[in-house]
Amino acid sequence: MTPLSVDFMDDLRRLRVLREFRERGSVTATAAALHLTASAVSQQLAGLSRHLGFPVTRPEGRRVVLTPRARRLLDHADAVFARIERARHDLDSWDDVTHGAVTVGAFPTAITGLLPRFLDRVRAAASALRIRLCEAEPPALFDQLDAGRITVGLAVSFAGSPATADPRYHRVDLGPDELDAALPADHPLAGEERIALTALATEPWVSGDGQGCCGAITATACAAAGFVPDIVHQTNDWQAVAQLVAHGHGVALIPRLAQRSLPDGLVVRPIADPAPRRHLFAAVPEGAQDSPVIDLVLTELRASRE
């Protein structure tokens, strides 16, 4: 077999394509994630097969899947990429000063409800460290993380997020973000300390479009309570949700991270157990967590949730 050392950089590029194919499951999805053509992805996979001396994919019905030897190769490749990441951050952190630049990609309510406090903490702990924020959600968030355009990804566990055991990433659990009932201030239940979700079964609802995390959580929570919500208004903008509820056009579930600037005319009340919630996490490329800079960022993210 030809060794994987004839052209190291070409080897890495091809292995990255193979890794992405493992996660995406098709040439078309891999091409979209890597901003390549399907033909270019197929050529990379075919070139890797020729270089290795064994096929990395095989047809299965109408699909193309990884061969067992390719999967074993990727086990080793995951370790290689993690080692490269550790080496890069080790060299970046050669001196004792915590400095440099870190780009954090996050969903909008995290930027509003969590990251200002995080920035305050980092500024106090490491004034020489520059933090840049950008708005991004899965799956584009993880495409940017893979490409090195962001350093840390902040997301919720939902469709489009990688599996918990994905070997490409080191994950840090940031805990749950509970959703509370949002009611017009003059609603008959506004004075209750807690609200049973079933008490809102006949109300008009304001919710996300079902493609996003919180729209799906609303639908799931209501289904668990035994009803389908009558969604009369759909929007994924939490400020818009809050305004519609405040003006008496429905009720809603609003995550606590999105409750920083609620309008007058609206009240929020906890849902009686079980409370609907979404789970937050931070992700970095496997190996990056060994960097003192990344370790500081992850530590301050955890502390910002306490």
Coordinates of C-alpha atoms in Angstrom, one line a residue:
M1 CA 0.0 0.0 0.0
T2 CA 1.2 3.5 -0.8
P3 CA 2.0 5.3 2.5
L4 CA 0.2 8.4 3.6
S5 CA 3.3 10.6 3.5
V6 CA 4.0 11.2 -0.2
D7 CA 2.3 14.6 -0.1
F8 CA 1.3 15.4 3.5
M9 CA -0.8 18.5 2.7
D10 CA -2.7 16.6 -0.1
D11 CA -3.2 13.7 2.3
L12 CA -4.8 16.1 4.8
R13 CA -7.1 17.7 2.3
R14 CA -8.3 14.4 1.0
L15 CA -8.8 13.1 4.6
R16 CA -10.8 16.2 5.4
V17 CA -13.1 15.4 2.5
L18 CA -13.4 11.8 3.6
R19 CA -14.3 12.9 7.2
E20 CA -16.9 15.3 5.9
F21 CA -18.4 12.5 3.7
R22 CA -18.6 10.3 6.8
E23 CA -20.6 13.0 8.6
R24 CA -22.8 14.1 5.7
G25 CA -23.5 10.7 4.1
S26 CA -23.5 11.8 0.5
V27 CA -21.3 13.4 -2.1
T28 CA -23.8 16.1 -2.7
A29 CA -24.1 17.1 1.0
T30 CA -20.3 16.9 1.3
A31 CA -19.8 19.2 -1.6
A32 CA -22.3 21.7 -0.2
A33 CA -20.6 21.7 3.2
L34 CA -17.1 22.2 1.7
H35 CA -18.2 24.7 -1.0
L36 CA -17.0 22.3 -3.7
T37 CA -18.7 20.7 -6.7
A38 CA -19.9 17.2 -6.4
S39 CA -17.4 16.3 -9.2
A40 CA -14.6 17.7 -7.1
V41 CA -15.5 15.7 -4.1
S42 CA -15.8 12.5 -6.2
Q43 CA -12.3 13.2 -7.6
Q44 CA -10.9 13.7 -4.2
L45 CA -12.3 10.5 -2.9
A46 CA -11.2 8.6 -6.1
G47 CA -7.7 10.1 -5.8
L48 CA -7.5 9.0 -2.1
S49 CA -8.5 5.5 -3.1
R50 CA -5.7 5.4 -5.8
H51 CA -3.2 6.8 -3.4
L52 CA -4.0 4.3 -0.6
G53 CA -4.4 1.3 -2.9
F54 CA -7.9 0.4 -1.6
P55 CA -11.3 1.9 -2.2
V56 CA -12.6 4.3 0.4
T57 CA -16.2 4.1 -0.8
R58 CA -18.5 1.5 -2.4
P59 CA -22.0 1.5 -3.9
E60 CA -24.9 0.3 -1.8
G61 CA -28.1 0.4 -3.7
R62 CA -28.4 4.0 -5.0
R63 CA -26.1 5.3 -2.3
V64 CA -22.3 5.4 -1.9
V65 CA -21.0 4.5 1.5
L66 CA -17.7 4.2 3.3
T67 CA -15.8 0.9 3.2
P68 CA -14.8 -0.7 6.5
R69 CA -11.1 0.1 5.8
A70 CA -12.0 3.7 5.2
R71 CA -13.8 3.9 8.6
R72 CA -10.7 2.4 10.3
L73 CA -8.6 4.9 8.5
L74 CA -10.8 7.7 9.8
D75 CA -10.3 6.5 13.3
H76 CA -6.6 7.2 12.8
A77 CA -7.3 10.5 10.9
D78 CA -9.4 11.8 13.8
A79 CA -6.4 11.3 16.1
V80 CA -4.1 13.0 13.6
F81 CA -6.3 16.1 13.2
A82 CA -6.6 16.4 17.0
R83 CA -2.8 16.2 17.3
I84 CA -2.3 18.9 14.7
E85 CA -4.8 21.1 16.6
R86 CA -3.0 20.5 19.8
A87 CA 0.4 21.4 18.2
R88 CA -1.0 24.6 16.6
H89 CA -2.4 25.9 19.9
D90 CA 0.7 24.8 21.8
L91 CA 2.8 27.0 19.6
D92 CA 0.3 29.8 19.7
S93 CA 0.5 29.7 23.5
W94 CA 4.3 29.5 23.8
D95 CA 4.7 32.4 26.2
D96 CA 2.9 32.9 29.5
V97 CA 0.7 35.8 28.3
T98 CA -2.9 35.0 27.4
H99 CA -3.3 37.0 24.2
G100 CA -4.3 36.6 20.6
A101 CA -7.7 36.6 19.0
V102 CA -10.6 34.2 19.4
T103 CA -13.8 34.3 17.2
V104 CA -16.9 32.9 18.9
G105 CA -19.8 32.0 16.7
A106 CA -23.2 31.8 18.4
F107 CA -27.0 31.9 17.8
P108 CA -28.7 35.2 18.3
T109 CA -30.2 34.7 21.8
A110 CA -26.8 33.5 23.1
I111 CA -25.3 36.8 21.8
T112 CA -28.0 38.7 23.6
G113 CA -28.4 36.8 26.8
L114 CA -25.0 35.2 27.5
L115 CA -22.1 36.6 25.7
P116 CA -22.1 40.2 27.1
R117 CA -21.4 38.8 30.6
F118 CA -18.8 36.4 29.0
L119 CA -17.0 39.4 27.4
D120 CA -17.0 41.2 30.8
R121 CA -15.3 38.2 32.4
V122 CA -12.7 37.7 29.7
R123 CA -11.8 41.4 29.8
A124 CA -11.2 41.2 33.5
A125 CA -9.3 37.9 33.3
A126 CA -7.2 38.5 30.2
S127 CA -7.2 42.0 28.9
A128 CA -4.8 41.1 26.1
L129 CA -7.1 38.5 24.6
R130 CA -9.3 39.8 21.8
I131 CA -12.7 38.2 21.4
R132 CA -14.7 38.6 18.2
L133 CA -18.4 37.5 18.0
C134 CA -20.3 36.5 14.9
E135 CA -23.8 35.2 14.5
A136 CA -24.1 31.7 13.1
E137 CA -26.3 28.7 13.6
P138 CA -26.0 25.0 12.7
P139 CA -25.2 23.6 10.3
A140 CA -23.3 26.6 8.9
L141 CA -21.8 27.2 12.4
F142 CA -20.0 23.9 12.3
D143 CA -18.9 24.4 8.7
Q144 CA -17.2 27.6 9.8
L145 CA -15.7 25.8 12.8
D146 CA -14.3 23.1 10.5
A147 CA -12.9 25.8 8.1
G148 CA -11.2 27.7 10.9
R149 CA -13.2 30.8 10.4
I150 CA -14.4 30.6 14.0
T151 CA -12.6 29.3 17.0
V152 CA -15.5 28.3 19.3
G153 CA -19.0 27.4 18.3
L154 CA -22.0 28.0 20.7
A155 CA -25.1 26.1 19.9
V156 CA -28.1 24.1 21.2
S157 CA -28.6 20.4 20.8
F158 CA -30.9 20.1 17.8
A159 CA -31.0 19.0 14.2
G160 CA -28.0 20.3 12.4
S161 CA -25.8 20.1 15.4
P162 CA -23.2 17.3 15.4
A163 CA -23.7 14.1 17.5
T164 CA -22.5 14.3 21.1
A165 CA -19.8 11.7 20.4
D166 CA -18.6 13.3 17.1
P167 CA -14.8 12.8 17.2
R168 CA -14.2 16.0 15.4
Y169 CA -15.2 18.2 18.3
H170 CA -14.6 18.7 22.0
R171 CA -17.9 19.7 23.6
V172 CA -18.5 21.6 26.8
D173 CA -22.0 21.4 28.3
L174 CA -23.4 24.8 29.2
G175 CA -26.6 23.5 30.8
P176 CA -30.3 23.9 30.0
D177 CA -32.1 27.0 28.9
E178 CA -35.7 26.7 30.2
L179 CA -38.7 28.1 28.3
D180 CA -41.4 30.0 30.2
A181 CA -44.9 30.8 29.3
A182 CA -45.3 34.4 27.9
L183 CA -48.8 35.9 28.4
P184 CA -50.4 39.2 27.9
A185 CA -50.4 41.1 31.2
D186 CA -54.2 41.0 31.4
H187 CA -54.5 37.3 30.8
P188 CA -56.5 35.4 33.5
L189 CA -53.5 33.2 34.3
A190 CA -51.0 36.1 34.6
G191 CA -51.2 36.1 38.4
E192 CA -50.4 32.4 38.7
E193 CA -47.0 31.5 40.2
R194 CA -46.6 28.5 37.8
I195 CA -48.7 27.5 34.8
A196 CA -49.6 24.0 33.6
L197 CA -49.1 23.8 29.9
T198 CA -52.5 22.2 29.5
A199 CA -54.1 25.4 30.8
L200 CA -53.0 27.0 27.5
A201 CA -54.4 24.3 25.3
T202 CA -57.2 26.4 23.8
E203 CA -55.2 29.6 23.4
P204 CA -54.0 31.1 20.2
W205 CA -50.2 30.7 20.0
V206 CA -47.2 32.5 18.6
S207 CA -44.3 30.2 17.8
G208 CA -41.4 29.5 15.5
D209 CA -41.8 28.0 12.1
G210 CA -41.0 24.4 13.3
Q211 CA -37.6 24.3 11.5
G212 CA -35.8 26.0 14.4
C213 CA -35.1 24.6 17.8
C214 CA -37.7 26.6 19.9
G215 CA -40.5 26.1 17.5
A216 CA -39.8 22.3 17.6
I217 CA -39.6 22.4 21.4
T218 CA -43.0 24.2 21.6
A219 CA -44.6 21.6 19.4
T220 CA -43.0 18.7 21.4
A221 CA -43.9 20.2 24.8
C222 CA -47.5 20.7 23.8
A223 CA -47.8 17.3 22.3
A224 CA -46.4 15.8 25.6
A225 CA -49.1 17.7 27.4
G226 CA -51.8 16.2 25.1
F227 CA -52.6 18.9 22.6
V228 CA -51.6 20.5 19.4
P229 CA -51.1 24.3 19.7
D230 CA -53.2 26.6 17.5
I231 CA -50.4 28.6 16.0
V232 CA -51.8 31.8 14.6
H233 CA -48.5 33.7 14.1
Q234 CA -45.1 32.3 13.2
T235 CA -41.8 34.0 13.6
N236 CA -38.3 33.0 14.7
D237 CA -37.6 36.5 16.0
W238 CA -38.0 36.5 19.8
Q239 CA -38.6 40.2 20.0
A240 CA -41.4 39.9 17.5
V241 CA -42.8 37.0 19.5
A242 CA -42.7 39.1 22.7
Q243 CA -44.4 42.1 21.0
L244 CA -47.2 40.0 19.6
V245 CA -47.9 38.4 23.0
A246 CA -47.7 41.8 24.7
H247 CA -50.4 43.2 22.3
G248 CA -52.7 40.3 23.1
H249 CA -52.3 38.3 19.9
G250 CA -51.5 34.9 21.5
V251 CA -49.4 33.1 24.1
A252 CA -45.9 31.7 23.6
L253 CA -43.0 29.8 25.1
I254 CA -39.9 32.1 25.4
P255 CA -36.4 30.8 26.4
R256 CA -34.8 32.6 29.3
L257 CA -31.8 33.8 27.3
A258 CA -34.3 35.8 25.2
Q259 CA -35.9 37.5 28.2
R260 CA -33.4 40.3 28.6
S261 CA -35.5 43.1 27.2
L262 CA -39.2 42.2 27.3
P263 CA -41.8 44.8 26.4
D264 CA -44.4 46.2 28.7
G265 CA -47.7 44.4 28.7
L266 CA -46.2 40.9 28.9
V267 CA -45.6 38.6 31.8
V268 CA -43.6 35.4 31.9
R269 CA -44.4 32.5 34.2
P270 CA -42.5 29.2 34.7
I271 CA -44.2 26.1 33.3
A272 CA -45.1 23.4 35.9
D273 CA -42.8 20.4 35.6
P274 CA -41.8 19.0 33.3
A275 CA -40.5 22.4 32.1
P276 CA -39.6 22.5 28.3
R277 CA -35.9 23.3 27.8
R278 CA -33.2 23.4 25.3
H279 CA -29.6 22.4 26.0
L280 CA -26.6 24.6 25.3
F281 CA -23.1 23.6 24.5
A282 CA -19.8 25.0 23.2
A283 CA -17.6 23.1 20.7
V284 CA -14.0 23.5 19.6
P285 CA -12.0 21.2 17.2
E286 CA -10.8 18.2 19.1
G287 CA -7.3 19.0 20.5
A288 CA -7.9 22.8 20.8
Q289 CA -9.2 22.4 24.4
D290 CA -5.5 21.9 25.5
S291 CA -4.7 25.5 24.6
P292 CA -4.5 27.8 27.6
V293 CA -6.4 30.4 25.6
I294 CA -9.2 28.1 24.6
D295 CA -9.3 26.6 28.1
L296 CA -9.8 30.2 29.5
V297 CA -12.6 30.9 27.0
L298 CA -14.4 27.7 27.8
T299 CA -14.0 28.2 31.5
E300 CA -15.5 31.8 31.3
L301 CA -18.3 30.5 29.1
R302 CA -19.2 28.0 31.8
A303 CA -18.9 30.6 34.5
S304 CA -21.2 33.0 32.6
R305 CA -24.0 30.5 32.9
E306 CA -23.8 30.2 36.7

